[in-house]
Amino acid sequence: MGAPPYLVSTVPDPLTDTLGLTGARCVLVRGLTAGGSWALRFPAPGRLKVHAVLRGASRLMVDGGERPVLLEQGDVVAFGGGLSYVLAADPSVPPQDAPALLRASPHLFAHAGEEGVTEVVSVGAHFELNTAGEDLLLQALPPVIHLSRTGEEAPALCWLLEQVLREMSADRPGANGVAEYLSQLVFAHVLRACLARSDAYPAGWLRALADERIAPALRLMHADPARPWHVTELARAAAMSRSVFAGVFTSVAGVPPLTYLHQWRIRLAEKTLIQKDTPVSELALSLGYASESTFSHAFKRATGIPPKRFRDAARGSRDRSEAERAVTAAWRGASRPDGDEPGIDERRLAEAGAEEGPGSAETRPGRGGSGPPVRSRES
């Protein structure tokens, strides 16, 4: 017997949809105890790292930062991956190399400073994201996010990181699976904390997910990405005029509404190609494209390689990194592997023949031309 209807949420949630594409998983977790005078230098993580202070206090000094930040019990810091930093009880102490200390310790918790003295207990976890996660979210995060113990997310993060540490160190049935689910929760809480302060971030996916003004339009697009949405329909859902909505959406998301929709379709296609054996023709129709050839052209324009080759590469039957490199380059605006220019310019957009209203050009799958562009102009 299923749950009562009133207990089941049927409201589309763009953040949940986005989390499902990131592939977030914990790849390394270690504990640290410290006492006396100590300082540790950590290299730039290169990926998302979350550090929680479970007991005591220390100071954080980020390369390029103005002054040390006091981290107290219950505080959490998320590192976007690009900067090295020092954790210390005394900033004047020459820092010890943290990776060397951690490698040398056979225990789950490494110790820094005076032996036999434990004044600080902390845990750090490294999270790996797939290409979609890095491009959609990690690139939008600031280098350092300090979450105070008095905030909504820090207490949950401290508890979750403790559980991840326990599961990854336990020889119990299902430990890896539990740790993976907990990792998703950690990532979700970090994103929630970021969304609460998204006004400080540049335009992009993160700000779009947090902006209540465009939320109704996002929910519609995520609920039915195959539908040939018009900007007018989306504007009506957001209770704005077409021109005001297009301007607000672009200023927040960094791209016009239908470009966002097109990018979301391609992300969904990537996930399906990697995880399922859905025929490309069936996938094309499920995303609103009129034919396999139209979809394949649009997919190659966005990623640099055709769908079938992307699937083969991502699954390892060919060079596994080929898909990763191609997608990363395409979505970050770099040159495509074949030397062609990224995206579709205004000339190709006009050739697609999908236009709605003066000063706008919108493409919709299956409506002729060369398919939906990566870049369009919508007003």
Tab-separated table of C-alpha atoms in Angstrom:
chain	number	residue	atom	x	y	z
A	1	MET	CA	0.000	0.000	0.000
A	2	GLY	CA	1.467	3.325	-1.026
A	3	ALA	CA	1.813	6.436	1.059
A	4	PRO	CA	-1.239	8.697	1.332
A	5	PRO	CA	-1.288	11.288	-1.466
A	6	TYR	CA	-0.907	14.145	0.991
A	7	LEU	CA	2.439	12.711	2.115
A	8	VAL	CA	3.898	12.514	-1.372
A	9	SER	CA	5.498	15.616	-2.853
A	10	THR	CA	4.661	16.113	-6.511
A	11	VAL	CA	6.160	19.583	-6.827
A	12	PRO	CA	9.174	19.595	-9.183
A	13	ASP	CA	12.330	20.627	-7.371
A	14	PRO	CA	15.094	22.014	-9.633
A	15	LEU	CA	17.699	21.684	-6.863
A	16	THR	CA	16.914	17.982	-6.453
A	17	ASP	CA	17.061	17.551	-10.220
A	18	THR	CA	20.447	19.253	-10.319
A	19	LEU	CA	21.808	17.199	-7.414
A	20	GLY	CA	20.877	14.087	-9.341
A	21	LEU	CA	23.235	15.100	-12.136
A	22	THR	CA	26.287	15.932	-10.018
A	23	GLY	CA	27.361	12.406	-9.060
A	24	ALA	CA	28.666	13.713	-5.720
A	25	ARG	CA	30.505	11.088	-3.707
A	26	CYS	CA	33.021	11.118	-0.896
A	27	VAL	CA	36.400	9.837	-2.058
A	28	LEU	CA	38.470	10.579	1.044
A	29	VAL	CA	37.655	11.313	4.671
A	30	ARG	CA	40.092	11.693	7.567
A	31	GLY	CA	39.971	12.875	11.133
A	32	LEU	CA	42.438	15.219	12.791
A	33	THR	CA	43.235	15.776	16.447
A	34	ALA	CA	45.613	18.473	17.643
A	35	GLY	CA	46.933	20.064	20.796
A	36	GLY	CA	49.496	22.603	21.958
A	37	SER	CA	51.168	24.797	19.336
A	38	TRP	CA	50.627	23.490	15.834
A	39	ALA	CA	50.021	24.556	12.252
A	40	LEU	CA	49.279	22.527	9.120
A	41	ARG	CA	49.468	23.606	5.498
A	42	PHE	CA	46.983	22.014	3.108
A	43	PRO	CA	47.400	22.225	-0.677
A	44	ALA	CA	44.531	23.397	-2.853
A	45	PRO	CA	42.053	20.485	-2.725
A	46	GLY	CA	41.348	20.526	-6.448
A	47	ARG	CA	37.798	19.416	-5.689
A	48	LEU	CA	35.095	20.189	-3.155
A	49	LYS	CA	36.318	19.712	0.411
A	50	VAL	CA	34.310	20.121	3.600
A	51	HIS	CA	36.003	20.606	6.995
A	52	ALA	CA	34.083	20.478	10.283
A	53	VAL	CA	35.340	21.397	13.759
A	54	LEU	CA	33.874	18.866	16.180
A	55	ARG	CA	35.688	20.118	19.262
A	56	GLY	CA	37.916	23.029	20.218
A	57	ALA	CA	38.974	25.895	17.973
A	58	SER	CA	41.597	26.714	15.367
A	59	ARG	CA	42.419	29.469	12.912
A	60	LEU	CA	42.075	29.297	9.168
A	61	MET	CA	44.418	31.247	6.911
A	62	VAL	CA	43.620	31.053	3.208
A	63	ASP	CA	46.244	32.041	0.664
A	64	GLY	CA	45.414	35.555	-0.410
A	65	GLY	CA	43.138	36.086	2.581
A	66	GLU	CA	43.376	39.250	4.620
A	67	ARG	CA	43.445	37.770	8.124
A	68	PRO	CA	42.944	34.493	9.994
A	69	VAL	CA	39.382	33.269	10.527
A	70	LEU	CA	38.512	31.747	13.890
A	71	LEU	CA	36.865	28.339	13.546
A	72	GLU	CA	35.064	27.195	16.659
A	73	GLN	CA	33.332	24.000	17.669
A	74	GLY	CA	30.450	23.365	15.290
A	75	ASP	CA	31.790	25.563	12.487
A	76	VAL	CA	32.104	24.157	8.979
A	77	VAL	CA	34.200	25.346	6.045
A	78	ALA	CA	33.643	24.324	2.435
A	79	PHE	CA	36.515	24.791	0.000
A	80	GLY	CA	35.749	25.194	-3.687
A	81	GLY	CA	39.069	23.653	-4.607
A	82	GLY	CA	41.263	26.460	-5.875
A	83	LEU	CA	43.223	27.799	-2.886
A	84	SER	CA	45.706	26.333	-0.432
A	85	TYR	CA	45.297	27.143	3.244
A	86	VAL	CA	46.697	26.737	6.753
A	87	LEU	CA	44.928	25.494	9.876
A	88	ALA	CA	46.669	26.431	13.096
A	89	ALA	CA	46.386	26.954	16.814
A	90	ASP	CA	49.114	29.577	16.554
A	91	PRO	CA	49.492	31.387	13.197
A	92	SER	CA	53.108	32.238	14.068
A	93	VAL	CA	54.150	28.563	14.088
A	94	PRO	CA	55.811	27.365	10.843
A	95	PRO	CA	53.236	25.050	9.247
A	96	GLN	CA	53.831	21.347	8.849
A	97	ASP	CA	52.898	19.647	5.582
A	98	ALA	CA	49.418	18.233	6.178
A	99	PRO	CA	49.403	15.522	3.463
A	100	ALA	CA	52.687	14.126	4.790
A	101	LEU	CA	51.287	14.013	8.326
A	102	LEU	CA	48.126	12.245	7.185
A	103	ARG	CA	50.026	9.727	5.065
A	104	ALA	CA	52.357	8.897	7.931
A	105	SER	CA	49.527	8.141	10.339
A	106	PRO	CA	48.116	4.596	10.257
A	107	HIS	CA	45.091	5.707	12.244
A	108	LEU	CA	41.804	7.165	11.136
A	109	PHE	CA	42.647	10.295	13.129
A	110	ALA	CA	46.074	11.815	12.579
A	111	HIS	CA	47.530	13.981	15.354
A	112	ALA	CA	49.277	17.349	15.119
A	113	GLY	CA	51.124	19.270	17.784
A	114	GLU	CA	51.928	18.074	21.283
A	115	GLU	CA	51.605	14.331	21.793
A	116	GLY	CA	49.064	13.289	24.369
A	117	VAL	CA	47.257	16.631	24.237
A	118	THR	CA	43.971	16.793	22.358
A	119	GLU	CA	42.323	20.190	22.264
A	120	VAL	CA	40.921	20.117	18.743
A	121	VAL	CA	39.011	17.389	16.920
A	122	SER	CA	37.997	17.888	13.302
A	123	VAL	CA	37.066	15.900	10.232
A	124	GLY	CA	37.648	16.659	6.571
A	125	ALA	CA	36.096	15.042	3.519
A	126	HIS	CA	36.913	15.345	-0.184
A	127	PHE	CA	34.033	15.062	-2.633
A	128	GLU	CA	34.291	14.137	-6.264
A	129	LEU	CA	31.770	15.477	-8.754
A	130	ASN	CA	31.249	14.383	-12.302
A	131	THR	CA	31.745	16.825	-15.150
A	132	ALA	CA	28.165	18.031	-14.903
A	133	GLY	CA	28.572	18.724	-11.193
A	134	GLU	CA	31.772	20.645	-11.711
A	135	ASP	CA	30.396	22.720	-14.556
A	136	LEU	CA	26.954	23.384	-13.099
A	137	LEU	CA	27.840	24.060	-9.496
A	138	LEU	CA	31.451	23.780	-8.404
A	139	GLN	CA	32.565	26.461	-10.827
A	140	ALA	CA	29.985	28.798	-9.273
A	141	LEU	CA	31.064	28.276	-5.676
A	142	PRO	CA	33.398	30.774	-3.996
A	143	PRO	CA	36.839	29.450	-2.986
A	144	VAL	CA	35.920	29.378	0.718
A	145	ILE	CA	32.536	29.237	2.445
A	146	HIS	CA	32.488	29.639	6.241
A	147	LEU	CA	29.332	28.217	7.808
A	148	SER	CA	28.877	29.339	11.399
A	149	ARG	CA	27.764	26.882	14.056
A	150	THR	CA	24.779	29.179	14.663
A	151	GLY	CA	23.508	28.737	11.100
A	152	GLU	CA	20.971	26.220	9.865
A	153	GLU	CA	23.296	23.932	7.910
A	154	ALA	CA	26.453	23.620	10.051
A	155	PRO	CA	25.010	21.340	12.796
A	156	ALA	CA	23.662	18.904	10.219
A	157	LEU	CA	26.956	18.936	8.316
A	158	CYS	CA	28.974	18.161	11.455
A	159	TRP	CA	26.743	15.197	12.232
A	160	LEU	CA	26.770	13.934	8.655
A	161	LEU	CA	30.548	14.138	8.334
A	162	GLU	CA	30.947	12.163	11.554
A	163	GLN	CA	28.667	9.494	10.130
A	164	VAL	CA	30.558	9.417	6.824
A	165	LEU	CA	33.796	8.939	8.763
A	166	ARG	CA	32.300	6.090	10.763
A	167	GLU	CA	30.806	4.338	7.762
A	168	MET	CA	33.943	4.580	5.639
A	169	SER	CA	36.023	3.197	8.503
A	170	ALA	CA	33.569	0.442	9.441
A	171	ASP	CA	33.596	-3.119	8.203
A	172	ARG	CA	29.829	-3.415	8.178
A	173	PRO	CA	27.409	-4.556	5.479
A	174	GLY	CA	26.360	-1.707	3.232
A	175	ALA	CA	28.915	0.737	4.639
A	176	ASN	CA	29.958	2.029	1.224
A	177	GLY	CA	26.381	2.537	0.120
A	178	VAL	CA	25.456	4.356	3.324
A	179	ALA	CA	28.522	6.574	3.012
A	180	GLU	CA	27.531	7.432	-0.563
A	181	TYR	CA	24.014	8.448	0.489
A	182	LEU	CA	25.415	10.519	3.345
A	183	SER	CA	27.782	12.199	0.898
A	184	GLN	CA	24.820	13.297	-1.188
A	185	LEU	CA	23.257	14.803	1.938
A	186	VAL	CA	26.472	16.642	2.791
A	187	PHE	CA	26.608	18.098	-0.695
A	188	ALA	CA	22.936	19.085	-0.519
A	189	HIS	CA	23.465	20.940	2.760
A	190	VAL	CA	26.495	22.760	1.365
A	191	LEU	CA	24.433	23.865	-1.614
A	192	ARG	CA	21.577	24.996	0.598
A	193	ALA	CA	23.987	27.125	2.575
A	194	CYS	CA	25.317	28.600	-0.656
A	195	LEU	CA	21.833	29.308	-1.978
A	196	ALA	CA	21.092	31.314	1.152
A	197	ARG	CA	23.862	33.731	0.183
A	198	SER	CA	23.677	33.391	-3.579
A	199	ASP	CA	23.319	37.139	-4.165
A	200	ALA	CA	27.056	37.402	-3.563
A	201	TYR	CA	27.865	35.015	-6.414
A	202	PRO	CA	28.149	35.723	-10.130
A	203	ALA	CA	25.275	34.916	-12.460
A	204	GLY	CA	24.924	31.205	-13.099
A	205	TRP	CA	23.103	28.012	-12.207
A	206	LEU	CA	23.577	28.508	-8.467
A	207	ARG	CA	21.945	31.915	-8.413
A	208	ALA	CA	19.194	30.708	-10.705
A	209	LEU	CA	18.286	27.895	-8.326
A	210	ALA	CA	18.038	30.349	-5.431
A	211	ASP	CA	16.071	33.136	-7.068
A	212	GLU	CA	12.397	33.039	-6.079
A	213	ARG	CA	11.379	35.352	-8.913
A	214	ILE	CA	12.205	32.840	-11.626
A	215	ALA	CA	11.466	29.732	-9.541
A	216	PRO	CA	8.024	29.113	-11.118
A	217	ALA	CA	9.572	29.120	-14.586
A	218	LEU	CA	12.386	26.804	-13.520
A	219	ARG	CA	9.890	24.363	-12.053
A	220	LEU	CA	7.977	24.271	-15.319
A	221	MET	CA	11.082	23.649	-17.418
A	222	HIS	CA	12.385	20.959	-15.078
A	223	ALA	CA	8.987	19.266	-14.849
A	224	ASP	CA	8.576	19.041	-18.628
A	225	PRO	CA	11.879	19.703	-20.411
A	226	ALA	CA	10.586	18.199	-23.662
A	227	ARG	CA	7.837	20.765	-24.068
A	228	PRO	CA	8.495	23.531	-26.626
A	229	TRP	CA	8.297	26.321	-24.075
A	230	HIS	CA	7.823	29.927	-25.133
A	231	VAL	CA	9.319	32.743	-23.104
A	232	THR	CA	5.846	34.255	-22.905
A	233	GLU	CA	4.531	31.153	-21.114
A	234	LEU	CA	7.408	31.134	-18.665
A	235	ALA	CA	7.014	34.847	-18.008
A	236	ARG	CA	3.328	34.368	-17.293
A	237	ALA	CA	4.152	31.669	-14.722
A	238	ALA	CA	6.577	34.059	-13.033
A	239	ALA	CA	3.960	36.850	-13.059
A	240	MET	CA	6.127	39.158	-15.155
A	241	SER	CA	5.963	40.697	-18.566
A	242	ARG	CA	7.933	38.881	-21.241
A	243	SER	CA	10.666	41.507	-21.479
A	244	VAL	CA	11.055	41.921	-17.714
A	245	PHE	CA	11.183	38.159	-17.174
A	246	ALA	CA	13.779	37.627	-19.904
A	247	GLY	CA	15.953	40.365	-18.427
A	248	VAL	CA	15.660	39.101	-14.860
A	249	PHE	CA	16.301	35.497	-15.879
A	250	THR	CA	19.381	36.366	-17.916
A	251	SER	CA	20.817	38.589	-15.188
A	252	VAL	CA	20.441	35.797	-12.632
A	253	ALA	CA	21.192	32.654	-14.636
A	254	GLY	CA	23.773	34.183	-16.951
A	255	VAL	CA	21.932	32.847	-20.008
A	256	PRO	CA	18.481	33.502	-21.539
A	257	PRO	CA	15.593	31.219	-20.493
A	258	LEU	CA	15.553	28.971	-23.540
A	259	THR	CA	19.319	28.631	-23.534
A	260	TYR	CA	19.017	27.399	-19.955
A	261	LEU	CA	16.362	24.935	-21.109
A	262	HIS	CA	18.543	23.709	-23.945
A	263	GLN	CA	21.514	23.225	-21.635
A	264	TRP	CA	19.323	21.326	-19.192
A	265	ARG	CA	18.138	18.989	-21.958
A	266	ILE	CA	21.718	18.257	-22.927
A	267	ARG	CA	22.614	17.526	-19.300
A	268	LEU	CA	19.716	15.094	-19.040
A	269	ALA	CA	20.869	13.473	-22.266
A	270	GLU	CA	24.408	13.068	-20.929
A	271	LYS	CA	23.146	11.372	-17.781
A	272	THR	CA	20.928	8.984	-19.719
A	273	LEU	CA	23.655	8.119	-22.215
A	274	ILE	CA	26.041	7.220	-19.404
A	275	GLN	CA	23.651	5.368	-17.122
A	276	LYS	CA	21.136	3.692	-19.426
A	277	ASP	CA	20.930	1.802	-22.707
A	278	THR	CA	18.113	3.944	-24.057
A	279	PRO	CA	18.361	4.106	-27.856
A	280	VAL	CA	19.411	7.528	-29.087
A	281	SER	CA	16.247	7.807	-31.179
A	282	GLU	CA	14.080	7.186	-28.118
A	283	LEU	CA	16.123	9.610	-26.027
A	284	ALA	CA	15.720	12.282	-28.677
A	285	LEU	CA	11.934	11.998	-28.629
A	286	SER	CA	11.816	11.993	-24.814
A	287	LEU	CA	13.627	15.341	-24.777
A	288	GLY	CA	11.360	16.911	-27.375
A	289	TYR	CA	13.477	16.537	-30.508
A	290	ALA	CA	11.657	15.622	-33.720
A	291	SER	CA	14.270	13.148	-34.878
A	292	GLU	CA	17.470	11.402	-33.903
A	293	SER	CA	19.453	13.453	-36.414
A	294	THR	CA	18.157	16.750	-35.007
A	295	PHE	CA	19.087	15.672	-31.489
A	296	SER	CA	22.492	14.335	-32.540
A	297	HIS	CA	23.323	17.616	-34.240
A	298	ALA	CA	22.269	19.637	-31.191
A	299	PHE	CA	24.188	17.323	-28.852
A	300	LYS	CA	27.358	17.528	-30.912
A	301	ARG	CA	27.064	21.314	-31.106
A	302	ALA	CA	26.946	21.438	-27.320
A	303	THR	CA	29.530	18.814	-26.385
A	304	GLY	CA	31.746	18.408	-29.432
A	305	ILE	CA	30.998	14.725	-30.011
A	306	PRO	CA	27.916	12.782	-31.190
A	307	PRO	CA	25.705	11.016	-28.617
A	308	LYS	CA	26.761	7.481	-29.515
A	309	ARG	CA	30.447	8.336	-29.315
A	310	PHE	CA	29.864	10.133	-26.036
A	311	ARG	CA	28.215	7.012	-24.610
A	312	ASP	CA	31.052	4.770	-25.762
A	313	ALA	CA	33.721	7.098	-24.412
A	314	ALA	CA	32.004	7.680	-21.076
A	315	ARG	CA	31.516	3.964	-20.542
A	316	GLY	CA	35.140	3.208	-21.244
A	317	SER	CA	34.791	1.215	-24.460
A	318	ARG	CA	36.987	3.914	-25.959
A	319	ASP	CA	39.156	6.540	-24.345
A	320	ARG	CA	37.095	7.327	-21.220
A	321	SER	CA	38.568	10.801	-20.870
A	322	GLU	CA	37.456	11.796	-24.367
A	323	ALA	CA	33.908	12.470	-23.250
A	324	GLU	CA	35.055	14.259	-20.111
A	325	ARG	CA	37.421	16.533	-22.014
A	326	ALA	CA	34.920	17.296	-24.730
A	327	VAL	CA	32.073	18.097	-22.372
A	328	THR	CA	34.257	20.174	-20.070
A	329	ALA	CA	35.641	22.192	-22.963
A	330	ALA	CA	32.255	22.754	-24.539
A	331	TRP	CA	30.456	23.827	-21.395
A	332	ARG	CA	33.250	26.144	-20.267
A	333	GLY	CA	33.325	27.920	-23.592
A	334	ALA	CA	36.616	26.502	-24.809
A	335	SER	CA	37.325	25.474	-28.393
A	336	ARG	CA	35.767	22.265	-29.542
A	337	PRO	CA	38.009	19.252	-30.263
A	338	ASP	CA	37.347	19.478	-33.999
A	339	GLY	CA	38.427	23.115	-34.109
A	340	ASP	CA	34.930	24.472	-34.736
A	341	GLU	CA	33.693	27.341	-32.656
A	342	PRO	CA	31.705	26.526	-29.492
A	343	GLY	CA	27.962	27.024	-29.385
A	344	ILE	CA	25.820	28.412	-32.166
A	345	ASP	CA	26.123	32.009	-33.208
A	346	GLU	CA	23.331	34.390	-34.135
A	347	ARG	CA	23.583	33.469	-37.825
A	348	ARG	CA	22.917	29.810	-37.101
A	349	LEU	CA	20.239	30.826	-34.668
A	350	ALA	CA	18.457	32.755	-37.394
A	351	GLU	CA	18.808	29.754	-39.691
A	352	ALA	CA	16.946	27.659	-37.140
A	353	GLY	CA	13.902	29.743	-37.978
A	354	ALA	CA	12.427	29.863	-34.473
A	355	GLU	CA	11.648	33.386	-33.479
A	356	GLU	CA	9.100	34.832	-31.111
A	357	GLY	CA	8.633	38.546	-30.947
A	358	PRO	CA	10.942	41.385	-31.909
A	359	GLY	CA	14.506	41.246	-30.709
A	360	SER	CA	14.308	37.604	-29.739
A	361	ALA	CA	15.295	34.307	-31.200
A	362	GLU	CA	14.290	31.070	-29.597
A	363	THR	CA	14.790	27.575	-30.875
A	364	ARG	CA	12.757	24.556	-29.934
A	365	PRO	CA	13.558	20.941	-30.684
A	366	GLY	CA	11.880	19.561	-33.723
A	367	ARG	CA	10.992	22.885	-35.313
A	368	GLY	CA	13.322	22.834	-38.234
A	369	GLY	CA	16.794	24.221	-38.792
A	370	SER	CA	19.861	22.887	-37.084
A	371	GLY	CA	18.271	22.335	-33.687
A	372	PRO	CA	18.402	24.355	-30.502
A	373	PRO	CA	21.534	26.427	-29.952
A	374	VAL	CA	23.729	26.704	-26.948
A	375	ARG	CA	23.543	30.437	-27.151
A	376	SER	CA	20.613	32.606	-28.113
A	377	ARG	CA	19.345	36.122	-27.678
A	378	GLU	CA	16.064	36.504	-25.832
A	379	SER	CA	14.545	39.708	-24.622
